[in-house]
CSV table of N, CA and C and ligand atoms in Angstrom, one decimal:
chain,number,residue,atom,x,y,z
A,1,UNK,N,0.8,-1.2,0.0
A,1,UNK,CA,0.0,0.0,0.0
A,1,UNK,C,0.9,1.3,0.0
A,2,UNK,N,0.5,2.2,-0.8
A,2,UNK,CA,1.3,3.5,-0.8
A,2,UNK,C,1.2,4.2,0.5
A,3,UNK,N,2.3,4.8,0.9
A,3,UNK,CA,2.2,5.6,2.1
A,3,UNK,C,2.6,7.0,1.8
A,4,UNK,N,1.7,8.0,2.2
A,4,UNK,CA,1.9,9.4,1.9
A,4,UNK,C,2.2,10.2,3.2
A,5,UNK,N,3.1,11.2,3.1
A,5,UNK,CA,3.3,12.1,4.2
A,5,UNK,C,2.6,13.5,3.8
A,6,UNK,N,1.7,13.9,4.6
A,6,UNK,CA,1.1,15.2,4.4
A,6,UNK,C,1.8,16.2,5.3
A,7,UNK,N,2.6,17.1,4.8
A,7,UNK,CA,3.5,17.9,5.6
A,7,UNK,C,3.1,19.4,5.5
A,8,UNK,N,2.7,19.9,6.6
A,8,UNK,CA,2.3,21.3,6.7
A,8,UNK,C,3.3,22.2,7.5
A,9,UNK,N,3.6,23.3,7.0
A,9,UNK,CA,4.6,24.2,7.6
A,9,UNK,C,4.1,25.3,8.5
A,10,UNK,N,4.8,26.4,8.6
A,10,UNK,CA,4.5,27.4,9.6
A,10,UNK,C,3.2,28.1,9.5
A,11,UNK,N,2.6,28.3,10.6
A,11,UNK,CA,1.3,29.0,10.8
A,11,UNK,C,0.1,28.2,10.3
A,12,UNK,N,0.3,27.1,9.7
A,12,UNK,CA,-0.9,26.3,9.2
A,12,UNK,C,-1.6,25.7,10.4
A,13,UNK,N,-1.0,25.6,11.5
A,13,UNK,CA,-1.7,25.1,12.7
A,13,UNK,C,-2.8,26.1,13.1
A,14,UNK,N,-2.7,27.3,12.6
A,14,UNK,CA,-3.7,28.3,13.0
A,14,UNK,C,-4.9,28.4,12.0
A,15,UNK,N,-4.9,27.5,11.0
A,15,UNK,CA,-6.0,27.5,10.0
A,15,UNK,C,-7.4,27.4,10.8
A,16,UNK,N,-8.3,28.1,10.2
A,16,UNK,CA,-9.6,28.2,10.9
A,16,UNK,C,-9.9,29.6,11.5
A,17,UNK,N,-8.8,30.1,12.1
A,17,UNK,CA,-8.9,31.4,12.6
A,17,UNK,C,-7.9,32.4,11.9
A,18,UNK,N,-6.9,31.8,11.2
A,18,UNK,CA,-5.9,32.7,10.5
A,18,UNK,C,-6.5,33.3,9.2
A,19,UNK,N,-6.5,34.6,9.2
A,19,UNK,CA,-7.0,35.3,7.9
A,19,UNK,C,-8.0,34.5,7.2
A,20,UNK,N,-9.2,34.2,7.7
A,20,UNK,CA,-10.2,33.4,7.1
A,20,UNK,C,-10.6,33.8,5.7
A,21,UNK,N,-10.5,35.1,5.4
A,21,UNK,CA,-10.8,35.5,4.0
A,21,UNK,C,-9.8,35.0,3.0
A,22,UNK,N,-8.6,34.7,3.4
A,22,UNK,CA,-7.6,34.2,2.5
A,22,UNK,C,-7.5,32.7,2.6
A,23,UNK,N,-7.6,32.1,3.8
A,23,UNK,CA,-7.4,30.7,4.0
A,23,UNK,C,-8.6,29.9,4.3
A,24,UNK,N,-9.8,30.6,4.5
A,24,UNK,CA,-11.0,29.8,4.8
A,24,UNK,C,-11.1,29.5,6.3
A,25,UNK,N,-12.2,28.8,6.6
A,25,UNK,CA,-12.5,28.5,8.0
A,25,UNK,C,-12.2,27.1,8.4
A,26,UNK,N,-11.8,26.3,7.5
A,26,UNK,CA,-11.5,24.9,7.8
A,26,UNK,C,-10.2,24.8,8.7
A,27,UNK,N,-10.3,24.0,9.7
A,27,UNK,CA,-9.1,23.9,10.6
A,27,UNK,C,-8.1,22.8,10.0
A,28,UNK,N,-6.9,22.9,10.6
A,28,UNK,CA,-5.9,21.9,10.1
A,28,UNK,C,-6.4,20.5,10.5
A,29,UNK,N,-7.0,20.3,11.7
A,29,UNK,CA,-7.4,18.9,12.1
A,29,UNK,C,-8.5,18.4,11.1
A,30,UNK,N,-9.3,19.3,10.6
A,30,UNK,CA,-10.4,18.9,9.7
A,30,UNK,C,-9.7,18.5,8.3
A,31,UNK,N,-8.7,19.3,7.9
A,31,UNK,CA,-8.0,19.0,6.7
A,31,UNK,C,-7.3,17.7,6.8
A,32,UNK,N,-6.7,17.5,7.9
A,32,UNK,CA,-5.9,16.2,8.1
A,32,UNK,C,-6.8,15.0,8.1
A,33,UNK,N,-8.0,15.1,8.7
A,33,UNK,CA,-9.0,14.0,8.8
A,33,UNK,C,-9.4,13.7,7.3
A,34,UNK,N,-9.6,14.8,6.5
A,34,UNK,CA,-10.1,14.7,5.2
A,34,UNK,C,-9.0,14.0,4.4
A,35,UNK,N,-7.7,14.3,4.6
A,35,UNK,CA,-6.6,13.7,3.9
A,35,UNK,C,-6.5,12.2,4.1
A,36,UNK,N,-6.7,11.8,5.4
A,36,UNK,CA,-6.6,10.4,5.7
A,36,UNK,C,-7.7,9.7,5.0
A,37,UNK,N,-8.9,10.3,5.0
A,37,UNK,CA,-10.1,9.6,4.4
A,37,UNK,C,-9.9,9.5,2.8
A,38,UNK,N,-9.4,10.6,2.2
A,38,UNK,CA,-9.2,10.6,0.8
A,38,UNK,C,-8.1,9.6,0.4
A,39,UNK,N,-7.0,9.6,1.2
A,39,UNK,CA,-5.9,8.7,0.9
A,39,UNK,C,-6.4,7.2,1.0
A,40,UNK,N,-7.2,6.9,2.0
A,40,UNK,CA,-7.8,5.6,2.2
A,40,UNK,C,-8.6,5.2,0.9
A,41,UNK,N,-9.4,6.1,0.5
A,41,UNK,CA,-10.3,5.8,-0.7
A,41,UNK,C,-9.4,5.6,-1.9
A,42,UNK,N,-8.2,6.3,-2.0
A,42,UNK,CA,-7.3,6.1,-3.1
A,42,UNK,C,-6.4,4.9,-3.0
A,43,UNK,N,-6.6,4.2,-1.9
A,43,UNK,CA,-5.8,3.0,-1.7
A,43,UNK,C,-4.4,3.2,-1.1
A,44,UNK,N,-4.3,4.3,-0.3
A,44,UNK,CA,-3.0,4.7,0.3
A,44,UNK,C,-3.2,5.0,1.8
A,45,UNK,N,-2.1,5.1,2.5
A,45,UNK,CA,-2.3,5.6,3.9
A,45,UNK,C,-1.6,7.0,4.0
A,46,UNK,N,-2.1,7.8,4.9
A,46,UNK,CA,-1.6,9.1,5.0
A,46,UNK,C,-1.2,9.4,6.5
A,47,UNK,N,0.0,10.0,6.6
A,47,UNK,CA,0.5,10.4,7.9
A,47,UNK,C,0.6,11.9,7.9
A,48,UNK,N,0.0,12.6,8.9
A,48,UNK,CA,0.0,14.1,8.8
A,48,UNK,C,0.9,14.7,9.9
A,49,UNK,N,1.8,15.6,9.4
A,49,UNK,CA,2.8,16.3,10.3
A,49,UNK,C,2.7,17.8,10.1
A,50,UNK,N,2.7,18.5,11.1
A,50,UNK,CA,2.8,20.0,11.0
A,50,UNK,C,3.9,20.5,11.9
A,51,UNK,N,4.7,21.4,11.4
A,51,UNK,CA,5.7,22.1,12.2
A,51,UNK,C,5.9,23.6,11.8
A,52,UNK,N,6.2,24.4,12.8
A,52,UNK,CA,6.5,25.8,12.5
A,52,UNK,C,8.0,26.0,12.3
A,53,UNK,N,8.8,24.9,12.3
A,53,UNK,CA,10.2,25.0,12.4
A,53,UNK,C,10.8,24.4,11.1
A,54,UNK,N,11.7,25.2,10.4
A,54,UNK,CA,12.3,24.8,9.2
A,54,UNK,C,13.0,23.5,9.3
A,55,UNK,N,13.9,23.4,10.4
A,55,UNK,CA,14.7,22.2,10.6
A,55,UNK,C,13.8,21.0,10.8
A,56,UNK,N,12.7,21.1,11.6
A,56,UNK,CA,11.8,20.0,11.8
A,56,UNK,C,11.2,19.5,10.5
A,57,UNK,N,10.9,20.4,9.6
A,57,UNK,CA,10.3,20.0,8.3
A,57,UNK,C,11.3,19.3,7.5
A,58,UNK,N,12.6,19.7,7.6
A,58,UNK,CA,13.7,19.0,6.9
A,58,UNK,C,13.9,17.7,7.4
A,59,UNK,N,13.9,17.5,8.8
A,59,UNK,CA,14.0,16.2,9.4
A,59,UNK,C,12.8,15.3,9.0
A,60,UNK,N,11.6,15.9,8.9
A,60,UNK,CA,10.5,15.0,8.5
A,60,UNK,C,10.6,14.5,7.1
A,61,UNK,N,11.2,15.4,6.2
A,61,UNK,CA,11.5,14.9,4.8
A,61,UNK,C,12.6,13.8,4.8
A,62,UNK,N,13.6,14.0,5.6
A,62,UNK,CA,14.6,13.0,5.7
A,62,UNK,C,14.1,11.7,6.2
A,63,UNK,N,13.2,11.8,7.3
A,63,UNK,CA,12.6,10.5,7.9
A,63,UNK,C,11.7,9.8,6.9
A,64,UNK,N,11.1,10.6,6.0
A,64,UNK,CA,10.2,10.1,5.0
A,64,UNK,C,10.8,9.1,4.1
A,65,UNK,N,12.1,9.2,3.9
A,65,UNK,CA,12.8,8.2,3.0
A,65,UNK,C,12.5,6.8,3.4
A,66,UNK,N,12.5,6.5,4.7
A,66,UNK,CA,12.3,5.1,5.1
A,66,UNK,C,10.9,4.7,5.3
A,67,UNK,N,10.0,5.7,5.2
A,67,UNK,CA,8.6,5.4,5.6
A,67,UNK,C,7.6,5.7,4.5
A,68,UNK,N,7.8,6.7,3.7
A,68,UNK,CA,6.8,7.1,2.8
A,68,UNK,C,7.2,7.1,1.3
A,69,UNK,N,6.2,7.0,0.4
A,69,UNK,CA,6.5,6.9,-1.0
A,69,UNK,C,6.4,8.3,-1.6
A,70,UNK,N,5.6,9.2,-1.0
A,70,UNK,CA,5.5,10.5,-1.6
A,70,UNK,C,5.0,11.5,-0.5
A,71,UNK,N,5.2,12.8,-0.9
A,71,UNK,CA,4.8,13.9,0.1
A,71,UNK,C,3.9,14.9,-0.6
A,72,UNK,N,2.9,15.3,0.2
A,72,UNK,CA,2.2,16.6,-0.2
A,72,UNK,C,2.7,17.6,0.8
A,73,UNK,N,3.3,18.7,0.2
A,73,UNK,CA,3.9,19.7,1.1
A,73,UNK,C,3.3,21.1,0.9
A,74,UNK,N,2.7,21.6,2.0
A,74,UNK,CA,2.4,23.0,2.1
A,74,UNK,C,3.5,23.6,3.0
A,75,UNK,N,4.5,24.2,2.4
A,75,UNK,CA,5.6,24.7,3.2
A,75,UNK,C,5.3,26.1,3.7
A,76,UNK,N,4.1,26.6,3.5
A,76,UNK,CA,3.8,28.0,4.0
A,76,UNK,C,4.8,29.0,3.5
A,77,UNK,N,5.2,29.9,4.3
A,77,UNK,CA,6.1,31.0,3.9
A,77,UNK,C,7.5,30.5,3.6
A,78,UNK,N,7.9,29.3,4.1
A,78,UNK,CA,9.2,28.8,3.7
A,78,UNK,C,9.3,28.4,2.2
A,79,UNK,N,8.1,28.3,1.6
A,79,UNK,CA,8.1,28.1,0.1
A,79,UNK,C,8.9,29.2,-0.6
A,80,UNK,N,8.8,30.4,0.0
A,80,UNK,CA,9.3,31.6,-0.7
A,80,UNK,C,10.8,31.9,-0.3
A,81,UNK,N,11.3,31.2,0.7
A,81,UNK,CA,12.6,31.5,1.3
A,81,UNK,C,13.6,30.4,1.4
A,82,UNK,N,13.1,29.1,1.4
A,82,UNK,CA,13.9,28.1,1.9
A,82,UNK,C,14.7,27.2,0.9
A,83,UNK,N,15.9,27.6,0.7
A,83,UNK,CA,16.8,26.8,-0.2
A,83,UNK,C,17.0,25.4,0.5
A,84,UNK,N,17.0,25.4,1.9
A,84,UNK,CA,17.2,24.2,2.6
A,84,UNK,C,16.1,23.2,2.4
A,85,UNK,N,14.9,23.6,2.3
A,85,UNK,CA,13.8,22.7,2.1
A,85,UNK,C,13.8,22.2,0.6
A,86,UNK,N,14.2,23.1,-0.3
A,86,UNK,CA,14.4,22.6,-1.7
A,86,UNK,C,15.4,21.6,-1.8
A,87,UNK,N,16.6,21.8,-1.1
A,87,UNK,CA,17.6,20.8,-1.1
A,87,UNK,C,17.2,19.5,-0.4
A,88,UNK,N,16.4,19.5,0.6
A,88,UNK,CA,15.9,18.3,1.3
A,88,UNK,C,15.2,17.4,0.3
A,89,UNK,N,14.3,18.1,-0.5
A,89,UNK,CA,13.5,17.3,-1.5
A,89,UNK,C,14.4,16.8,-2.6
A,90,UNK,N,15.3,17.7,-3.1
A,90,UNK,CA,16.2,17.2,-4.1
A,90,UNK,C,17.1,16.1,-3.7
A,91,UNK,N,17.5,16.2,-2.4
A,91,UNK,CA,18.5,15.2,-1.9
A,91,UNK,C,17.9,13.8,-1.6
A,92,UNK,N,16.6,13.9,-1.2
A,92,UNK,CA,15.9,12.6,-0.9
A,92,UNK,C,15.2,12.0,-2.1
A,93,UNK,N,14.9,12.9,-3.1
A,93,UNK,CA,14.3,12.4,-4.3
A,93,UNK,C,12.9,11.8,-4.1
A,94,UNK,N,12.3,12.2,-3.0
A,94,UNK,CA,10.9,11.7,-2.7
A,94,UNK,C,9.9,12.5,-3.6
A,95,UNK,N,9.1,11.8,-4.4
A,95,UNK,CA,8.1,12.6,-5.2
A,95,UNK,C,7.2,13.5,-4.3
A,96,UNK,N,7.2,14.8,-4.7
A,96,UNK,CA,6.5,15.7,-3.8
A,96,UNK,C,5.6,16.6,-4.6
A,97,UNK,N,4.4,16.8,-4.1
A,97,UNK,CA,3.5,17.7,-4.7
A,97,UNK,C,3.4,19.0,-3.8
A,98,UNK,N,3.7,20.1,-4.4
A,98,UNK,CA,3.6,21.4,-3.7
A,98,UNK,C,2.1,21.8,-3.7
A,99,UNK,N,1.7,22.3,-2.5
A,99,UNK,CA,0.3,22.6,-2.3
A,99,UNK,C,0.2,23.9,-1.6
A,100,UNK,N,-0.7,24.8,-2.0
A,100,UNK,CA,-1.1,26.0,-1.3
A,100,UNK,C,-2.6,26.2,-1.3
A,101,UNK,N,-3.2,26.6,-0.2
A,101,UNK,CA,-4.6,26.9,-0.2
A,101,UNK,C,-5.0,28.0,-1.1
A,102,UNK,N,-4.1,29.1,-1.0
A,102,UNK,CA,-4.4,30.3,-1.8
A,102,UNK,C,-3.7,30.2,-3.1
A,103,UNK,N,-4.1,31.1,-4.0
A,103,UNK,CA,-3.4,31.2,-5.3
A,103,UNK,C,-2.2,32.1,-5.1
A,104,UNK,N,-1.0,31.5,-4.9
A,104,UNK,CA,0.1,32.4,-4.5
A,104,UNK,C,0.5,33.3,-5.7
A,105,UNK,N,0.1,32.9,-6.9
A,105,UNK,CA,0.5,33.8,-8.1
A,105,UNK,C,-0.4,35.0,-8.2
A,106,UNK,N,-1.5,35.0,-7.5
A,106,UNK,CA,-2.4,36.1,-7.6
A,106,UNK,C,-2.3,37.1,-6.4
A,107,UNK,N,-1.2,36.8,-5.6
A,107,UNK,CA,-1.0,37.5,-4.3
A,107,UNK,C,0.2,38.4,-4.5
A,108,UNK,N,0.8,38.8,-3.4
A,108,UNK,CA,2.0,39.7,-3.4
A,108,UNK,C,3.1,39.1,-4.2
A,109,UNK,N,3.9,39.9,-4.8
A,109,UNK,CA,4.9,39.4,-5.7
A,109,UNK,C,5.9,38.5,-5.0
A,110,UNK,N,6.2,38.7,-3.7
A,110,UNK,CA,7.2,37.8,-3.0
A,110,UNK,C,6.7,36.4,-2.9
A,111,UNK,N,5.3,36.2,-3.1
A,111,UNK,CA,4.8,34.9,-3.0
A,111,UNK,C,4.8,34.2,-4.4
A,112,UNK,N,5.2,34.9,-5.4
A,112,UNK,CA,5.2,34.2,-6.7
A,112,UNK,C,6.4,33.3,-6.9
A,113,UNK,N,7.4,33.6,-6.1
A,113,UNK,CA,8.7,32.8,-6.2
A,113,UNK,C,8.5,31.5,-5.3
A,114,UNK,N,8.7,30.4,-5.8
A,114,UNK,CA,8.7,29.1,-5.0
A,114,UNK,C,10.0,28.4,-5.2
A,115,UNK,N,10.7,28.1,-4.0
A,115,UNK,CA,11.9,27.3,-4.1
A,115,UNK,C,11.5,25.8,-4.2
A,116,UNK,N,10.2,25.5,-3.9
A,116,UNK,CA,9.8,24.1,-3.9
A,116,UNK,C,9.5,23.7,-5.4
A,117,UNK,N,8.9,24.6,-6.2
A,117,UNK,CA,8.4,24.2,-7.5
A,117,UNK,C,9.4,23.5,-8.4
A,118,UNK,N,10.7,23.9,-8.4
A,118,UNK,CA,11.6,23.3,-9.3
A,118,UNK,C,12.0,21.8,-8.9
A,119,UNK,N,11.7,21.4,-7.7
A,119,UNK,CA,12.0,20.1,-7.3
A,119,UNK,C,10.7,19.2,-7.0
A,120,UNK,N,9.6,19.9,-7.3
A,120,UNK,CA,8.3,19.2,-7.1
A,120,UNK,C,7.8,18.5,-8.4
A,121,UNK,N,6.9,17.5,-8.3
A,121,UNK,CA,6.3,16.9,-9.5
A,121,UNK,C,5.4,18.0,-10.1
A,122,UNK,N,4.7,18.7,-9.3
A,122,UNK,CA,3.8,19.7,-9.7
A,122,UNK,C,3.3,20.6,-8.6
A,123,UNK,N,2.5,21.6,-8.9
A,123,UNK,CA,2.1,22.5,-7.9
A,123,UNK,C,0.5,22.7,-8.0
A,124,UNK,N,-0.1,22.6,-6.9
A,124,UNK,CA,-1.6,22.9,-6.8
A,124,UNK,C,-1.8,24.1,-5.9
A,125,UNK,N,-2.5,25.1,-6.4
A,125,UNK,CA,-2.8,26.2,-5.5
A,125,UNK,C,-4.1,26.9,-5.9
A,126,UNK,N,-4.7,27.5,-4.9
A,126,UNK,CA,-5.9,28.3,-5.2
A,126,UNK,C,-7.2,27.6,-5.0
A,127,UNK,N,-7.2,26.4,-4.6
A,127,UNK,CA,-8.5,25.6,-4.4
A,127,UNK,C,-8.9,25.4,-3.0
A,128,UNK,N,-8.2,26.1,-2.0
A,128,UNK,CA,-8.5,26.0,-0.6
A,128,UNK,C,-8.3,24.5,-0.2
A,129,UNK,N,-9.0,24.1,0.8
A,129,UNK,CA,-8.8,22.7,1.4
A,129,UNK,C,-8.9,21.6,0.3
A,130,UNK,N,-9.8,21.9,-0.7
A,130,UNK,CA,-10.0,20.8,-1.7
A,130,UNK,C,-8.7,20.5,-2.5
A,131,UNK,N,-7.7,21.5,-2.4
A,131,UNK,CA,-6.4,21.3,-3.0
A,131,UNK,C,-5.7,20.0,-2.5
A,132,UNK,N,-5.9,19.7,-1.2
A,132,UNK,CA,-5.3,18.6,-0.6
A,132,UNK,C,-5.8,17.3,-1.3
A,133,UNK,N,-7.1,17.3,-1.6
A,133,UNK,CA,-7.7,16.1,-2.3
A,133,UNK,C,-7.0,16.0,-3.7
A,134,UNK,N,-7.0,17.1,-4.4
A,134,UNK,CA,-6.4,17.1,-5.7
A,134,UNK,C,-4.9,16.6,-5.6
A,135,UNK,N,-4.2,17.1,-4.6
A,135,UNK,CA,-2.8,16.8,-4.5
A,135,UNK,C,-2.6,15.3,-4.2
A,136,UNK,N,-3.4,14.8,-3.3
A,136,UNK,CA,-3.3,13.3,-3.0
A,136,UNK,C,-3.7,12.5,-4.2
A,137,UNK,N,-4.7,12.9,-4.9
A,137,UNK,CA,-5.1,12.1,-6.1
A,137,UNK,C,-4.0,12.1,-7.2
A,138,UNK,N,-3.4,13.3,-7.3
A,138,UNK,CA,-2.3,13.5,-8.3
A,138,UNK,C,-1.1,12.7,-7.9
A,139,UNK,N,-0.8,12.7,-6.6
A,139,UNK,CA,0.4,12.0,-6.1
A,139,UNK,C,0.2,10.5,-6.3
A,140,UNK,N,-1.0,10.0,-5.9
A,140,UNK,CA,-1.2,8.5,-6.0
A,140,UNK,C,-1.2,8.1,-7.5
A,141,UNK,N,-1.8,8.9,-8.4
A,141,UNK,CA,-1.7,8.6,-9.8
A,141,UNK,C,-0.3,8.5,-10.3
A,142,UNK,N,0.5,9.5,-9.8
A,142,UNK,CA,1.9,9.6,-10.2
A,142,UNK,C,2.7,8.3,-9.7
A,143,UNK,N,2.5,8.0,-8.4
A,143,UNK,CA,3.2,6.9,-7.8
A,143,UNK,C,2.8,5.6,-8.4
A,144,UNK,N,1.5,5.5,-8.8
A,144,UNK,CA,1.0,4.2,-9.4
A,144,UNK,C,1.6,3.9,-10.7
A,145,UNK,N,2.0,5.0,-11.4
A,145,UNK,CA,2.6,4.9,-12.8
A,145,UNK,C,4.0,4.4,-12.7
A,146,UNK,N,4.7,4.8,-11.6
A,146,UNK,CA,6.1,4.6,-11.5
A,146,UNK,C,6.5,3.2,-11.4
B,201,DQA,C1,0.3,29.3,1.8
B,201,DQA,C2,0.7,30.5,1.0
B,201,DQA,C3,2.0,31.1,1.6
B,201,DQA,O1,2.4,32.2,0.8
B,201,DQA,C4,1.8,31.5,3.0
B,201,DQA,O2,3.0,32.1,3.5
B,201,DQA,C5,1.2,30.5,3.8
B,201,DQA,C6,0.1,29.6,3.3
B,201,DQA,C7,-1.1,28.7,1.4
B,201,DQA,O3,-1.4,27.6,1.7
B,201,DQA,O4,-1.8,29.4,0.6
B,201,DQA,O5,1.6,30.3,5.0
B,201,DQA,O6,1.2,28.2,1.7
């Protein structure tokens, strides 16, 4: 059975109350429960991890080598700053889908740059919590082809 890591970065623990006009009212726990159920329907298992710390996210990517076949990554603001996260994905070669709730390309210019995009299989953004479903389905389809 395919094993997926759903990895959420800084400030995503505040979903539900954080800037609801941008990120909606769904909480991270609700998103994580949805991810587990969608992964199960797609014939995979999902483990959900969130951290506000760049190093902890890198450790989670390294640990995923032994445990998971693919990653759905919402790196939050580290998307736009972290060469180290980009290197972690490039170094482990774990197939990764980049995910954002908001459409980062329609927002401030500093959000248009993603360090994750060049090392990801693809990017999904702008669909709110439903993006996690799209990302899981895309990742499972990708991994099933491999
Ligand atoms: C985000 C977009 C990022 O620009 C922002 O820093 C976040 C959330 C999103 O899911 O839309 O923290 O990744």
